Amino acid sequence: MASPSSPSCKHRMLLLALLVLAAVASSTKAAAYLYDDLKVTWGSGCSYFYLDGGDVDTLALCLDRSSGSGFSSNGSYLYARYDMDIKLVANDSAGTVATFYLMPDDVPWEYHDEVDMEFLGNATGEPYTLHTNVYVNGAGGREQQFQLWFDPTEDFHTYSIEWNPKYIIFLVDDTPIRAYKNDRARGVPFPTWQSMRAEGSLWDAEEWATQGGRVKTDWAQVPFYAYYRNFRVTPCVPSPGVAWCGDEPPESAWFDQRLDAAALQRVQAENMIYDYCVDQKRFNDTGFPVECTTA
């Protein structure tokens, strides 16, 4: 008889979970399930969907010695808010990186836009680091990092990316931690034309993820799992009288009301541990990017 941890047993458990999900979905048409909105795109060997009480289904992404894993949303949008509940790798997660990010389809790498939330693993007892970045036309380098104010491995927390014509806002449990402003009038790059899907992954980045690569992945701990559920997308809504979000005039204050400036300032003062806009050593020769300078 196969042990509960054997590959054959895991595959039977996965098949059983999917059959249960299919049966529930067929009898409850109004319910929305994660596996209807997402697809596992790589490393499916030990990743699986399962029911986590009631009608809540969860995707367990896996990292083992052979591969990490990832998913992509079925739908893509030009301006939207993307929310995902995530529970991160517990115990010694050094070297691992779990992600939730936005990415377009079929755009050459040197021109693609991307909005990243990356959770950098840690040795037991050390805080997780949330690494954020924004790529526009293939160029990134806009990193800000934060230490979370809770243990993200004990329970699910909501991580969100709000992308509208005025801002990209990163949120944790509905609290803004970063706002990247569309300031095209000053030449600040901003993603405006590529529809993007939500994606996520769990992979090994021991060369840089934990203390700059000084702490390596402990492969005796495999498999590692990160858990994703309750994926929501809210398409952008323009202000009254505007046809769609892309036509929102620059002077409109419609999207300013979606940003809690006081909460943002508090988190950045208390939890930010790196900001590219104050990295003197990095930009000593070239000067700071235009978005880091005052008008």
Coordinates of C-alpha atoms in Angstrom, one line a residue, residues 3 13 52 67 83 111 119 229 238-239 293:
S3 CA 2.3 5.7 1.9
M13 CA -5.6 12.5 -3.6
D52 CA -10.6 23.9 2.6
S67 CA 10.7 22.0 -9.9
D83 CA -6.9 40.4 -4.9
Y111 CA 8.8 45.5 -24.1
F119 CA 7.6 37.1 -0.8
R229 CA -7.4 31.1 -2.5
P238 CA -14.2 55.3 -14.7
S239 CA -15.7 58.5 -13.2
T293 CA 12.6 63.6 -7.9

